[in-house]
Short mmCIF file of C-alpha atoms and ligand atoms in Angstrom, two decimals:
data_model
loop_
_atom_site.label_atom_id
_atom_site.label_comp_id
_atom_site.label_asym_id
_atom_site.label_seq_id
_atom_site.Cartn_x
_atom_site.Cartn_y
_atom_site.Cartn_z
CA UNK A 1 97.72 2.77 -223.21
CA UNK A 2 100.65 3.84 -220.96
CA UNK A 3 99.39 3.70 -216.88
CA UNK A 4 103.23 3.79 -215.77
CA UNK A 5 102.35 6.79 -213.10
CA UNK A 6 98.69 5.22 -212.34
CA UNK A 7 100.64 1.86 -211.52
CA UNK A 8 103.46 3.41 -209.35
CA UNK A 9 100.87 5.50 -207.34
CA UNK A 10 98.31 2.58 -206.81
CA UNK A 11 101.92 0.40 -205.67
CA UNK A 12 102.37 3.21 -202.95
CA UNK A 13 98.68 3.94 -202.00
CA UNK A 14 98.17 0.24 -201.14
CA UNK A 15 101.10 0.79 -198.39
CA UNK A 16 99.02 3.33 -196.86
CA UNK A 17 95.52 3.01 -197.66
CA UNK A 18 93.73 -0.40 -197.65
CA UNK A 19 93.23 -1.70 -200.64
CA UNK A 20 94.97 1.63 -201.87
CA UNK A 21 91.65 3.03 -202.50
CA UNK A 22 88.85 5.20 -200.10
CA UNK A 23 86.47 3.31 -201.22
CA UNK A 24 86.35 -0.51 -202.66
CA UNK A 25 84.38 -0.44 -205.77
CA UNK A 26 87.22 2.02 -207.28
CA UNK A 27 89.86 -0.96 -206.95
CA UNK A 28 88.93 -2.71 -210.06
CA UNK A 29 88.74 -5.96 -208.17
CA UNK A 30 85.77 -7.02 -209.90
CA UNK A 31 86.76 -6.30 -213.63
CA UNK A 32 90.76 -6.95 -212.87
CA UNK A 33 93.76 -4.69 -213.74
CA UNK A 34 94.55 -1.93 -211.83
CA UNK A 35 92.51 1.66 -210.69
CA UNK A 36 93.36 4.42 -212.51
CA UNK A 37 94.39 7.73 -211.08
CA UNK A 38 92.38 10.62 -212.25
CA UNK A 39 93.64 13.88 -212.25
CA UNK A 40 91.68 16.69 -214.19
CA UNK A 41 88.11 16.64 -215.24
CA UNK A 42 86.25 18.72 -217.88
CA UNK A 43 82.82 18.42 -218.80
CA UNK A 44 82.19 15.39 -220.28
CA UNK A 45 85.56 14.30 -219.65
CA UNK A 46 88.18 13.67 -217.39
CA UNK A 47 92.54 12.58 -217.30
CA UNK A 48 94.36 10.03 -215.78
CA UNK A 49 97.73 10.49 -214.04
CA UNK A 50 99.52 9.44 -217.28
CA UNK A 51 97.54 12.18 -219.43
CA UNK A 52 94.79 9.50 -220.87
CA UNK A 53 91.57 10.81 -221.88
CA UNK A 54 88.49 9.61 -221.06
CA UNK A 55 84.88 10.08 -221.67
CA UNK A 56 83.20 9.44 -218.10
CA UNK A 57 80.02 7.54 -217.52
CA UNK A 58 80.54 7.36 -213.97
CA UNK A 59 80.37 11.28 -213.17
CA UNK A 60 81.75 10.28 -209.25
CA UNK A 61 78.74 7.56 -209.22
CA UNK A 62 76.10 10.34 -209.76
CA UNK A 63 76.96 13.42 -208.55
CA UNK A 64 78.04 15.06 -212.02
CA UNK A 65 74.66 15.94 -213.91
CA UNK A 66 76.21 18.03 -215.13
CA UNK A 67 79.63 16.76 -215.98
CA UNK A 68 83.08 17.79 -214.73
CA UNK A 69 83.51 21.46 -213.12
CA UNK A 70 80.48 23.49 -214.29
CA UNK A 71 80.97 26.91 -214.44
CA UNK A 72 78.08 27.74 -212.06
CA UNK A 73 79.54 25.16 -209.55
CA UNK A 74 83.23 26.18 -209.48
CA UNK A 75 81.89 29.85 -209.33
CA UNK A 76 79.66 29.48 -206.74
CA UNK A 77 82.29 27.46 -204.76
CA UNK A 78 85.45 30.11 -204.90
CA UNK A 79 82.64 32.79 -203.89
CA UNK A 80 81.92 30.37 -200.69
CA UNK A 81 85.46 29.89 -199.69
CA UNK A 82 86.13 33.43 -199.65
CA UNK A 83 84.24 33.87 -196.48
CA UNK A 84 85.00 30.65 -194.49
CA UNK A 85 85.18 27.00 -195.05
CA UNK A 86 82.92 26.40 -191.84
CA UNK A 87 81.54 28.29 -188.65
CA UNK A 88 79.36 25.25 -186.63
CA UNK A 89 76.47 27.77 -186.73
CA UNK A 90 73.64 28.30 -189.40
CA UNK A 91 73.88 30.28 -192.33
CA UNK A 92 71.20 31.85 -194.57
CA UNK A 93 72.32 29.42 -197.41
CA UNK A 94 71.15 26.46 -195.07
CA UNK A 95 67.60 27.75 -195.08
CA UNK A 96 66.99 28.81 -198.61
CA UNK A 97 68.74 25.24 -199.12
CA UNK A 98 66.17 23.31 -197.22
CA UNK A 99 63.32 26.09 -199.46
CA UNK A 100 64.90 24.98 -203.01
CA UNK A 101 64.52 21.29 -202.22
CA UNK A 102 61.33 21.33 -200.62
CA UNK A 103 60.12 23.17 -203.82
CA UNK A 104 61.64 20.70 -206.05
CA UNK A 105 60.54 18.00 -204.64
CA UNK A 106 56.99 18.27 -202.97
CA UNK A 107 56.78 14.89 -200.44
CA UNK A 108 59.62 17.10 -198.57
CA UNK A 109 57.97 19.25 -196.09
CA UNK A 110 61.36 19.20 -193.94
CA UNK A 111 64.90 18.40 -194.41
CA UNK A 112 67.89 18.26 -192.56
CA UNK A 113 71.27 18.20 -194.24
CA UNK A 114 74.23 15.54 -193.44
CA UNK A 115 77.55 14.75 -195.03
CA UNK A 116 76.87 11.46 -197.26
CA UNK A 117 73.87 9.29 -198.45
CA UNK A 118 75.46 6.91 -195.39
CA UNK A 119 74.45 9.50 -193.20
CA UNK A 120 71.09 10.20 -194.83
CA UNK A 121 69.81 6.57 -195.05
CA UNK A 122 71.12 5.22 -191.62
CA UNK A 123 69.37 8.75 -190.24
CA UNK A 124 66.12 7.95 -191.85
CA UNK A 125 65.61 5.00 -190.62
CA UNK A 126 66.07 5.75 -187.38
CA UNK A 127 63.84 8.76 -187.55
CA UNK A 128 61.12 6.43 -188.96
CA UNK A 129 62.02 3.87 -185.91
CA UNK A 130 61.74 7.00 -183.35
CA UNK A 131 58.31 8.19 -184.58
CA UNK A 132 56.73 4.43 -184.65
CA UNK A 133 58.51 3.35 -181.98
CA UNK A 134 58.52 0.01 -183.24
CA UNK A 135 62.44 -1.81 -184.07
CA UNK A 136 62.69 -3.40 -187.47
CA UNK A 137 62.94 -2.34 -190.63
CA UNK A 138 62.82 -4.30 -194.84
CA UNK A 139 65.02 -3.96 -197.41
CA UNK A 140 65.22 -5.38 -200.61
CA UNK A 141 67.95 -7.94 -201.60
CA UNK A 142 69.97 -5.94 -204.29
CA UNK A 143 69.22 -2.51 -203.48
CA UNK A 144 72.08 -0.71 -201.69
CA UNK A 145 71.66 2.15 -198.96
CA UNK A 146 75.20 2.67 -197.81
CA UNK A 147 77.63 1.04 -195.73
CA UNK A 148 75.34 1.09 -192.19
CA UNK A 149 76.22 -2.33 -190.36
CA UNK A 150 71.70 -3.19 -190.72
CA UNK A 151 71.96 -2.09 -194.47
CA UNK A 152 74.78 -4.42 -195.26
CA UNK A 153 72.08 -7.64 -194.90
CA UNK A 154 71.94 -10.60 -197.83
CA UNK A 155 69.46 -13.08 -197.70
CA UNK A 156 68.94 -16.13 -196.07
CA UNK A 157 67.28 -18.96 -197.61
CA UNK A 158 63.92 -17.42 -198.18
CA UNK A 159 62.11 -14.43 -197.95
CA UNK A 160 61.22 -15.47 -194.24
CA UNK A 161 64.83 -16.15 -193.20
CA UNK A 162 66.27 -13.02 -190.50
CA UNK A 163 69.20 -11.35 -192.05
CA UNK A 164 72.58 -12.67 -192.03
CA UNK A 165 75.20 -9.81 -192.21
CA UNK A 166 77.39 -9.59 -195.68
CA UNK A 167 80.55 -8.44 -193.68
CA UNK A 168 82.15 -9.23 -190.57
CA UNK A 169 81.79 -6.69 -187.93
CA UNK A 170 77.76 -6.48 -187.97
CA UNK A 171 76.22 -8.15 -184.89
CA UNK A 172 73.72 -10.63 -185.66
CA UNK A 173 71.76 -8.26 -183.27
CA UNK A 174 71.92 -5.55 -186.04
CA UNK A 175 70.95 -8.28 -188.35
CA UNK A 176 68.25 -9.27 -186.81
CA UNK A 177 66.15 -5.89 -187.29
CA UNK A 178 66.49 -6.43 -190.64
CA UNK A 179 63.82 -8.27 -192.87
CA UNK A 180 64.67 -8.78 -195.99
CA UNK A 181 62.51 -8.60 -199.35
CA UNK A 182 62.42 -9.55 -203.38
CA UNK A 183 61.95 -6.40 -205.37
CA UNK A 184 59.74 -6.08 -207.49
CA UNK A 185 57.13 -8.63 -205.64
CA UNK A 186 54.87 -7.66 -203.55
CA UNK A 187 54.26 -11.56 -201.61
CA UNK A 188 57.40 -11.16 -200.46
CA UNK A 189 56.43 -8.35 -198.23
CA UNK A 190 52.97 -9.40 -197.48
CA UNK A 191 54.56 -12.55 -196.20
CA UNK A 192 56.80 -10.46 -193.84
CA UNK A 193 53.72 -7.63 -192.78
CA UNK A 194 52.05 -10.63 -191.31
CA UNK A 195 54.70 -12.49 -189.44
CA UNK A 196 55.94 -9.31 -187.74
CA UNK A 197 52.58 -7.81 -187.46
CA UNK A 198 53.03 -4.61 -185.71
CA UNK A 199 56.98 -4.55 -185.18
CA UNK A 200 58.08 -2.71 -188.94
CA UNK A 201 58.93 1.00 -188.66
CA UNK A 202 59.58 1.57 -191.98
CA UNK A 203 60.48 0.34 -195.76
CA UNK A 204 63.38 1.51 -197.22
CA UNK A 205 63.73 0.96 -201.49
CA UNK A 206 65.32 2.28 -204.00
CA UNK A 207 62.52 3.09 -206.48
CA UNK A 208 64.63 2.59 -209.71
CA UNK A 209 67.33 0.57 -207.98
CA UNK A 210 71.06 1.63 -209.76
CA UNK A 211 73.08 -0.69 -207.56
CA UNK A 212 72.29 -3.75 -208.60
CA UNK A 213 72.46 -2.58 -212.05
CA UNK A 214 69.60 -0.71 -213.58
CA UNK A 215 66.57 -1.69 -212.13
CA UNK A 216 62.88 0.28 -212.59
CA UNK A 217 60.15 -0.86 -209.67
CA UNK A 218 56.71 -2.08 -211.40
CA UNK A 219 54.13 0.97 -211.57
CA UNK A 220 51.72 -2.20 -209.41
CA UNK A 221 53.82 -3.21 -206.83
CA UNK A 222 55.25 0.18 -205.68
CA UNK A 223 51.49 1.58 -205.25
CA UNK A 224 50.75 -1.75 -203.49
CA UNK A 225 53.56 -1.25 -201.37
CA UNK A 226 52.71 2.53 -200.53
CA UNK A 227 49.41 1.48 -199.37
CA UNK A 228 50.58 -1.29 -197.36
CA UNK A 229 52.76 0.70 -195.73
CA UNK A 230 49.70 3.16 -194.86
CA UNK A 231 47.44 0.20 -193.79
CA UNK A 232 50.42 -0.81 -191.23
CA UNK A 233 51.95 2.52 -190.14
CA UNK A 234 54.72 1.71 -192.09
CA UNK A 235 57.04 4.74 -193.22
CA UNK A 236 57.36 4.20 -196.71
CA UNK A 237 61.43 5.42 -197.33
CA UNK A 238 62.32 6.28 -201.04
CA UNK A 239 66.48 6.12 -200.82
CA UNK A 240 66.75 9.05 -204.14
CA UNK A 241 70.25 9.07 -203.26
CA UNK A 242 71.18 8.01 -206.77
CA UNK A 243 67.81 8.76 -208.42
CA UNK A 244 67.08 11.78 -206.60
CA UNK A 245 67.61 15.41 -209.41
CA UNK A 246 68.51 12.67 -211.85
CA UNK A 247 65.59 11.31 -213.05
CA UNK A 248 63.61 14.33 -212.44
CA UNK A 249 63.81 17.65 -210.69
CA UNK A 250 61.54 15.40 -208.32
CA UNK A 251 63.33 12.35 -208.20
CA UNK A 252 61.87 8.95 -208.87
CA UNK A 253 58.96 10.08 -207.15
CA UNK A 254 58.32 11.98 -209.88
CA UNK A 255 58.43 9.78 -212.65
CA UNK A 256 56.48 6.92 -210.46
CA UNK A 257 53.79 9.54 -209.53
CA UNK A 258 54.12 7.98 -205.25
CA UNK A 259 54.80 10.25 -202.16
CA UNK A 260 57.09 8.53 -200.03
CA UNK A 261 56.63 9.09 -196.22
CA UNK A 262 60.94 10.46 -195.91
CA UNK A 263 63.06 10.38 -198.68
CA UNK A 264 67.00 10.35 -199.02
CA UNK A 265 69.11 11.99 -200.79
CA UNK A 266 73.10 12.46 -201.69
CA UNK A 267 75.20 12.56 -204.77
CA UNK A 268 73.77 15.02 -207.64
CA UNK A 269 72.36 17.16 -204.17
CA UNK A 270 76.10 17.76 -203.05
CA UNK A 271 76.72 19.02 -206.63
CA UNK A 272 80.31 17.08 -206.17
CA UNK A 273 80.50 17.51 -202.63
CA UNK A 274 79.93 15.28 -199.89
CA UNK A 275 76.65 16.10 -199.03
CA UNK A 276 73.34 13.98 -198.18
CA UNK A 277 69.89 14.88 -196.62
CA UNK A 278 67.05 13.32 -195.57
CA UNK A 279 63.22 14.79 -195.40
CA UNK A 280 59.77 14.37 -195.83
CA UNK A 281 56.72 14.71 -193.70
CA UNK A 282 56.42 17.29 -191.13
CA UNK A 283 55.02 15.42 -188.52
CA UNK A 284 58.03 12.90 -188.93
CA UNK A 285 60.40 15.39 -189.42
CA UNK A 286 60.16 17.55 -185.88
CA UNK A 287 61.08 13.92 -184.02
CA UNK A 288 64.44 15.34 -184.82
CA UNK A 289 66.49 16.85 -182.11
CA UNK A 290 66.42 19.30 -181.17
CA UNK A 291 62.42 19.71 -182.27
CA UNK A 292 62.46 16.13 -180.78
CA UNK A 293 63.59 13.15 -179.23
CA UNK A 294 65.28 11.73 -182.17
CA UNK A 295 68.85 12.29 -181.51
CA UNK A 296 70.71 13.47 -185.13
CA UNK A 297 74.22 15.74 -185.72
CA UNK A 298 76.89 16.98 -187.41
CA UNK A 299 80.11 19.08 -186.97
CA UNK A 300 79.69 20.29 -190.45
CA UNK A 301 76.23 19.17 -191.34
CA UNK A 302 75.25 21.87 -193.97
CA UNK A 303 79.07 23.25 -194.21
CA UNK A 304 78.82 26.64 -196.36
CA UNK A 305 81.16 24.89 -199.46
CA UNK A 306 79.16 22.03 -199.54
CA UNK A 307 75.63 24.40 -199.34
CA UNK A 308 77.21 26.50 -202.06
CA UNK A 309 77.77 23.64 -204.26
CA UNK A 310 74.78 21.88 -203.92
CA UNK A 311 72.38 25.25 -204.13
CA UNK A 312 74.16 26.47 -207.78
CA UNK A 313 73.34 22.51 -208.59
CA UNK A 314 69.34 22.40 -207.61
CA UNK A 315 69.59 26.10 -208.77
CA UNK A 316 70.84 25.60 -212.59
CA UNK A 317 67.62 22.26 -212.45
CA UNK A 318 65.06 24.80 -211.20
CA UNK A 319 66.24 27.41 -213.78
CA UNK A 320 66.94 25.11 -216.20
CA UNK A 321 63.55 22.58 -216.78
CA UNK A 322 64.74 21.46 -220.04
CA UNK A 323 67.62 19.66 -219.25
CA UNK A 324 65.54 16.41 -218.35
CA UNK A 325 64.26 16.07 -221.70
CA UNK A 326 68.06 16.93 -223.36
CA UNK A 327 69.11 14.24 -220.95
CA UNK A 328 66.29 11.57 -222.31
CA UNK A 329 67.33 12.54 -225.80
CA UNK A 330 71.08 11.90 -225.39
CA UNK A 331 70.76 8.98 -222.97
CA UNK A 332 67.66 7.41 -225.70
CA UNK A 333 70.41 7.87 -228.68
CA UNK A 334 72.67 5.82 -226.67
CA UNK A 335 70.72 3.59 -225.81
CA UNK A 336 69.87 3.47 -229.97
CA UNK A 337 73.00 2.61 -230.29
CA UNK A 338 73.30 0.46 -228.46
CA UNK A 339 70.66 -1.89 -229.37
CA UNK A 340 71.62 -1.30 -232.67
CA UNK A 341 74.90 -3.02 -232.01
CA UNK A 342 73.78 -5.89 -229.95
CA UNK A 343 71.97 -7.33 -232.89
CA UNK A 344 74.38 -6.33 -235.18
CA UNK A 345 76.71 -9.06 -233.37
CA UNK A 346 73.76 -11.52 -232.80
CA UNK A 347 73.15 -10.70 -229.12
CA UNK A 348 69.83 -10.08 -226.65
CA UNK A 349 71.53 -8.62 -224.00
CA UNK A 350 69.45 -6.77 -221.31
CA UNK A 351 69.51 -3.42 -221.01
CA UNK A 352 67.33 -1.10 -218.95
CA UNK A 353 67.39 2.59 -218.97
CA UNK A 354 65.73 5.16 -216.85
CA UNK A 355 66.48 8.91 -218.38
CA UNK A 356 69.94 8.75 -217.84
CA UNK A 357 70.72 5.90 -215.56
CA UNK A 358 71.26 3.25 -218.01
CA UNK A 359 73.18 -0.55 -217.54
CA UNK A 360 73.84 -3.39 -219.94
CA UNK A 361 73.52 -6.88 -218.67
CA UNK A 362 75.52 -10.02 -220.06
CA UNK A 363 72.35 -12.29 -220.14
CA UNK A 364 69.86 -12.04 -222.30
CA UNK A 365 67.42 -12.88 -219.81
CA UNK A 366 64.94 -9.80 -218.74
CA UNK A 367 66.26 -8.10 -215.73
CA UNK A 368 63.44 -7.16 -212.95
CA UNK A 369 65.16 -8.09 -209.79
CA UNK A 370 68.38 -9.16 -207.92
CA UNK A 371 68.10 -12.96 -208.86
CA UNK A 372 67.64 -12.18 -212.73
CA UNK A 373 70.33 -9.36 -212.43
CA UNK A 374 72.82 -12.03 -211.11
CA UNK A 375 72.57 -13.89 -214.25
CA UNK A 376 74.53 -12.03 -216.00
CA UNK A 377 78.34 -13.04 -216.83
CA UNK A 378 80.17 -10.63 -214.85
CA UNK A 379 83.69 -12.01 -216.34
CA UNK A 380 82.28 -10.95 -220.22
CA UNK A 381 81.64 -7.60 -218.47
CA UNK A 382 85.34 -7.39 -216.82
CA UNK A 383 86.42 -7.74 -220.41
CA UNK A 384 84.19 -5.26 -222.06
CA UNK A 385 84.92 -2.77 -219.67
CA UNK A 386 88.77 -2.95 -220.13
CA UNK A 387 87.87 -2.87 -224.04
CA UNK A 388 85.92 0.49 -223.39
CA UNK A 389 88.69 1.70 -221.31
CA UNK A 390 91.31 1.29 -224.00
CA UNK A 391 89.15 2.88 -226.27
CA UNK A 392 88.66 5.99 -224.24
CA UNK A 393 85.05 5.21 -222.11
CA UNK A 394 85.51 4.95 -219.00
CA UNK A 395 82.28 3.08 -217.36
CA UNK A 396 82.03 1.74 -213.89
CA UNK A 397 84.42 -1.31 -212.62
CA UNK A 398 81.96 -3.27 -212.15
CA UNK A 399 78.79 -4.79 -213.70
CA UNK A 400 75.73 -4.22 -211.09
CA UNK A 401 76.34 0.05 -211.49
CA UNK A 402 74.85 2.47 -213.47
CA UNK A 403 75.98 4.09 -216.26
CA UNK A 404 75.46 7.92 -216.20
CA UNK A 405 74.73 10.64 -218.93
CA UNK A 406 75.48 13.97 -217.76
CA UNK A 407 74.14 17.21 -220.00
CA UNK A 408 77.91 17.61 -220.63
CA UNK A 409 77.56 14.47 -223.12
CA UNK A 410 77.74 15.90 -226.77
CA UNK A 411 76.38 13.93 -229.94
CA UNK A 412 80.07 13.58 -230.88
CA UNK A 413 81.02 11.65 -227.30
CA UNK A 414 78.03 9.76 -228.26
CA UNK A 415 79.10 8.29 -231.15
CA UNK A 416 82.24 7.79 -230.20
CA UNK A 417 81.03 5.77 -227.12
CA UNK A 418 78.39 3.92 -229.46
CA UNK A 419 81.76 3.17 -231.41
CA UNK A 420 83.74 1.88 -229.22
CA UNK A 421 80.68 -0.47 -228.35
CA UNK A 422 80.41 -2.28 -231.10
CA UNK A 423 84.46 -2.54 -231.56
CA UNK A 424 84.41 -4.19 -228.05
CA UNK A 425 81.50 -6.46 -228.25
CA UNK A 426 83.00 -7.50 -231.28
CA UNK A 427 86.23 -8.28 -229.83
CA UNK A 428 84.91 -9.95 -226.85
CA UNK A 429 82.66 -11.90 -228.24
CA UNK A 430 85.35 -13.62 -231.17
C1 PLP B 1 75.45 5.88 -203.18
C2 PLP B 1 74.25 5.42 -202.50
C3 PLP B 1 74.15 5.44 -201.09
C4 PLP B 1 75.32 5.77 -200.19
O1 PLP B 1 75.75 7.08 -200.33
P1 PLP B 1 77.23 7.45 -199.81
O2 PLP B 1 77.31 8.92 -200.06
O3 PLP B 1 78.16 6.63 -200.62
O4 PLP B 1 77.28 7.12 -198.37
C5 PLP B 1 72.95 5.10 -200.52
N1 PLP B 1 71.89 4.76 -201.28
C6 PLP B 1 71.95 4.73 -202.62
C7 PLP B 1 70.73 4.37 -203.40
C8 PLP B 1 73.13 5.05 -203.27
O5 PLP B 1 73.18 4.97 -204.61
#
């Protein structure tokens, strides 16, 4: 595979850029080698810099349900731009906007619109602080809710232990409002309830967590947790930024059958935009400046490109039911084939699927949480990625992601993929 132009441009974007990337995860520092430029994407597909093709499974880490440039998107969007790329007032798409989602998904009585899932989560959370007026807030070890400085908390020793920040440049002050959890168990956060009795404002989870791989929440302790959280005046926060219009018109929500108290969303709601939003109950909800107290902006919160965008996306899933169950289909004969491989070449690797968020683990250990999820070999991933790659899948750089299926998948990039699966494992595990 030639990357002579990808390797030149990466050479002179890391003069310029840090890391020569926007964001890290697109470096390849976790799988080795060096990030491909993309220039052109089609459906299913998209080319690097050099003209290589590639079937993507990474759809800009969610946003593409529907693959590369859909029709409806791109028209919508050159519409849009005809009349202004921004005006700092509201528009009419704003409001039928905020309609379409509270339609789709019904825990949303109100939502305002922002510019990232960043935006959305770190906005949530202090909404949920505002209304309870109480200061700290649990997250679960694993689950990822942007780059905040109180999101970016590991654990301590135990489930007890205050937050230490991940990076440098978060206070131990912002730390310390931050209680940490184990998904997926439910003593974890009884533990916490009672040793900060009356000081939590809110939860925050992903309900089928995607960044620490592929992770569903048990049906038992998510409906323990949601009435904990109404015992204790908790806000319950679902973070749907990855799950939300992907699992379901209705998000994870949906599929789990439990109202959240605010949700978040960004990614597929952008429909390749930057765009995020965050919603739920009324009463919550008119905290927000300037209904209330709860100070919130943006210079182009709900920007008419990014409305357009996102409306022709939540548009073509209201119109367009079906598509969930085309999406189980493709992402289930993947999955098929998958398995089908792995014990063709003698191996129990993990691999959990949700509709069509889907990840393979490199331990053949069950994966229910961050501690199992860790298990796996992330150097055997680094090399089956690369193997993919030269084969013509592109996946995510890096093992605790999701894989995506868009409805732009066809039977033949399927196989292909399933292919190039069993070639690799095969040549990785020699
Ligand atoms: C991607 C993601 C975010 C952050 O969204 P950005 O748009 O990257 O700021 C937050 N939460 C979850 C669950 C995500 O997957």
């Amino acid at each position: 595979m030639n990357i002579e132009t990808s390797k030149k441009l990466f050479e002179e974007a890391k003069k310029y850029i840090p890391g020569g990337v926007n964001s890290p995860v697109r470096a390849f520092k976790s799988v080795g080698g060096d990030p491909l430029f993309i220039k052109r994407g089609e459906g299913s597909k998209f080319w690097d810099a050099d003209g290589n093709e590639f079937i993507d499974y990474i759809g800009s880490w969610g946003p593409h349900l529907f693959g590369h440039n859909p029709h409806f998107i791109v028209d919508a969007l050159k519409a849009a731009i005809e009349n202004g790329t921004s005006f700092g007032a509201p528009t009419s798409l704003e409001v039928e906007m905020a309609k379409l989602i509270t339609e789709l998904v019904p825990s949303i009585e109100m939502v305002r619109m922002v510019n990232s899932g960043t935006e959305a989560t770190m906005s949530a959370v202090r909404a949920a602080r505002g209304y309870t007026g109480k200061e700290k807030f649990i997250k679960f070890e694993g689950c990822y809710h942007g780059h905040a400085d109180y999101f970016l908390i590991k654990a301590g020793s135990g489930a007890l232990t205050l937050g230490v920040p991940t990076s440098p440049g978060v206070t131990k002050g912002n730390a310390a409002d931050t209680l940490l959890a184990d998904y997926n168990d439910i003593n974890s956060i009884k533990k916490l309830v009672s040793a900060y009795k009356n000081e939590i404002a809110a939860v925050i989870i992903e309900p089928i967590a995607g960044n620490m791989g592929v992770v569903k929440v048990k049906d038992d302790f998510i409906k323990e947790l949601r009435s904990i959280c109404d015992e204790e005046k908790i806000v319950l926060i679902f973070d749907e930024v990855m799950t939300g219009f992907r699992v379901a018109a209705g998000g994870a929500q949906e599929v789990l059958g439990i109202r959240p108290d605010l949700s978040t969303f960004g990614k597929i709601i952008g429909g390749g935009l930057p765009v995020g939003a965050f919603g739920g109950k009324k009463e919550i909800m008119e905290k927000i400046a300037p209904s209330g107290p709860v100070y919130q902006a943006g210079t182009l919160s709900g920007n008419p490109l990014a409305m357009a965008a996102g409306y022709a996306a939540l548009k073509h899933i209201k119109d367009n039911p079906g598509i969930y169950k085309q999406l189980e289909e493709r992402s289930s004969y993947l999955e098929k084939g998958f398995k089908t491989n792995l014990s063709a070449v003698g191996k129990n690797y993990a691999m959990n699927r949700v509709g069509s968020m889907m990840c393979i683990f490199f331990t053949e250990d069950n994966v229910d949480d961050f501690k199992s999820a860790i298990k796996s070999d992330t150097i055997l991933y680094g090399k089956y990625f690369h193997e993919m790659l030269k084969r013509g899948v592109y996946l995510a750089p890096a093992q605790f992601e999701a894989l995506f299926v868009s409805t732009a998948h066809s039977k033949e990039d399927l196989d292909k993929t399933i292919r190039a699966h069993r070639e690799s494992l095969e040549f990785i595990l020699k």
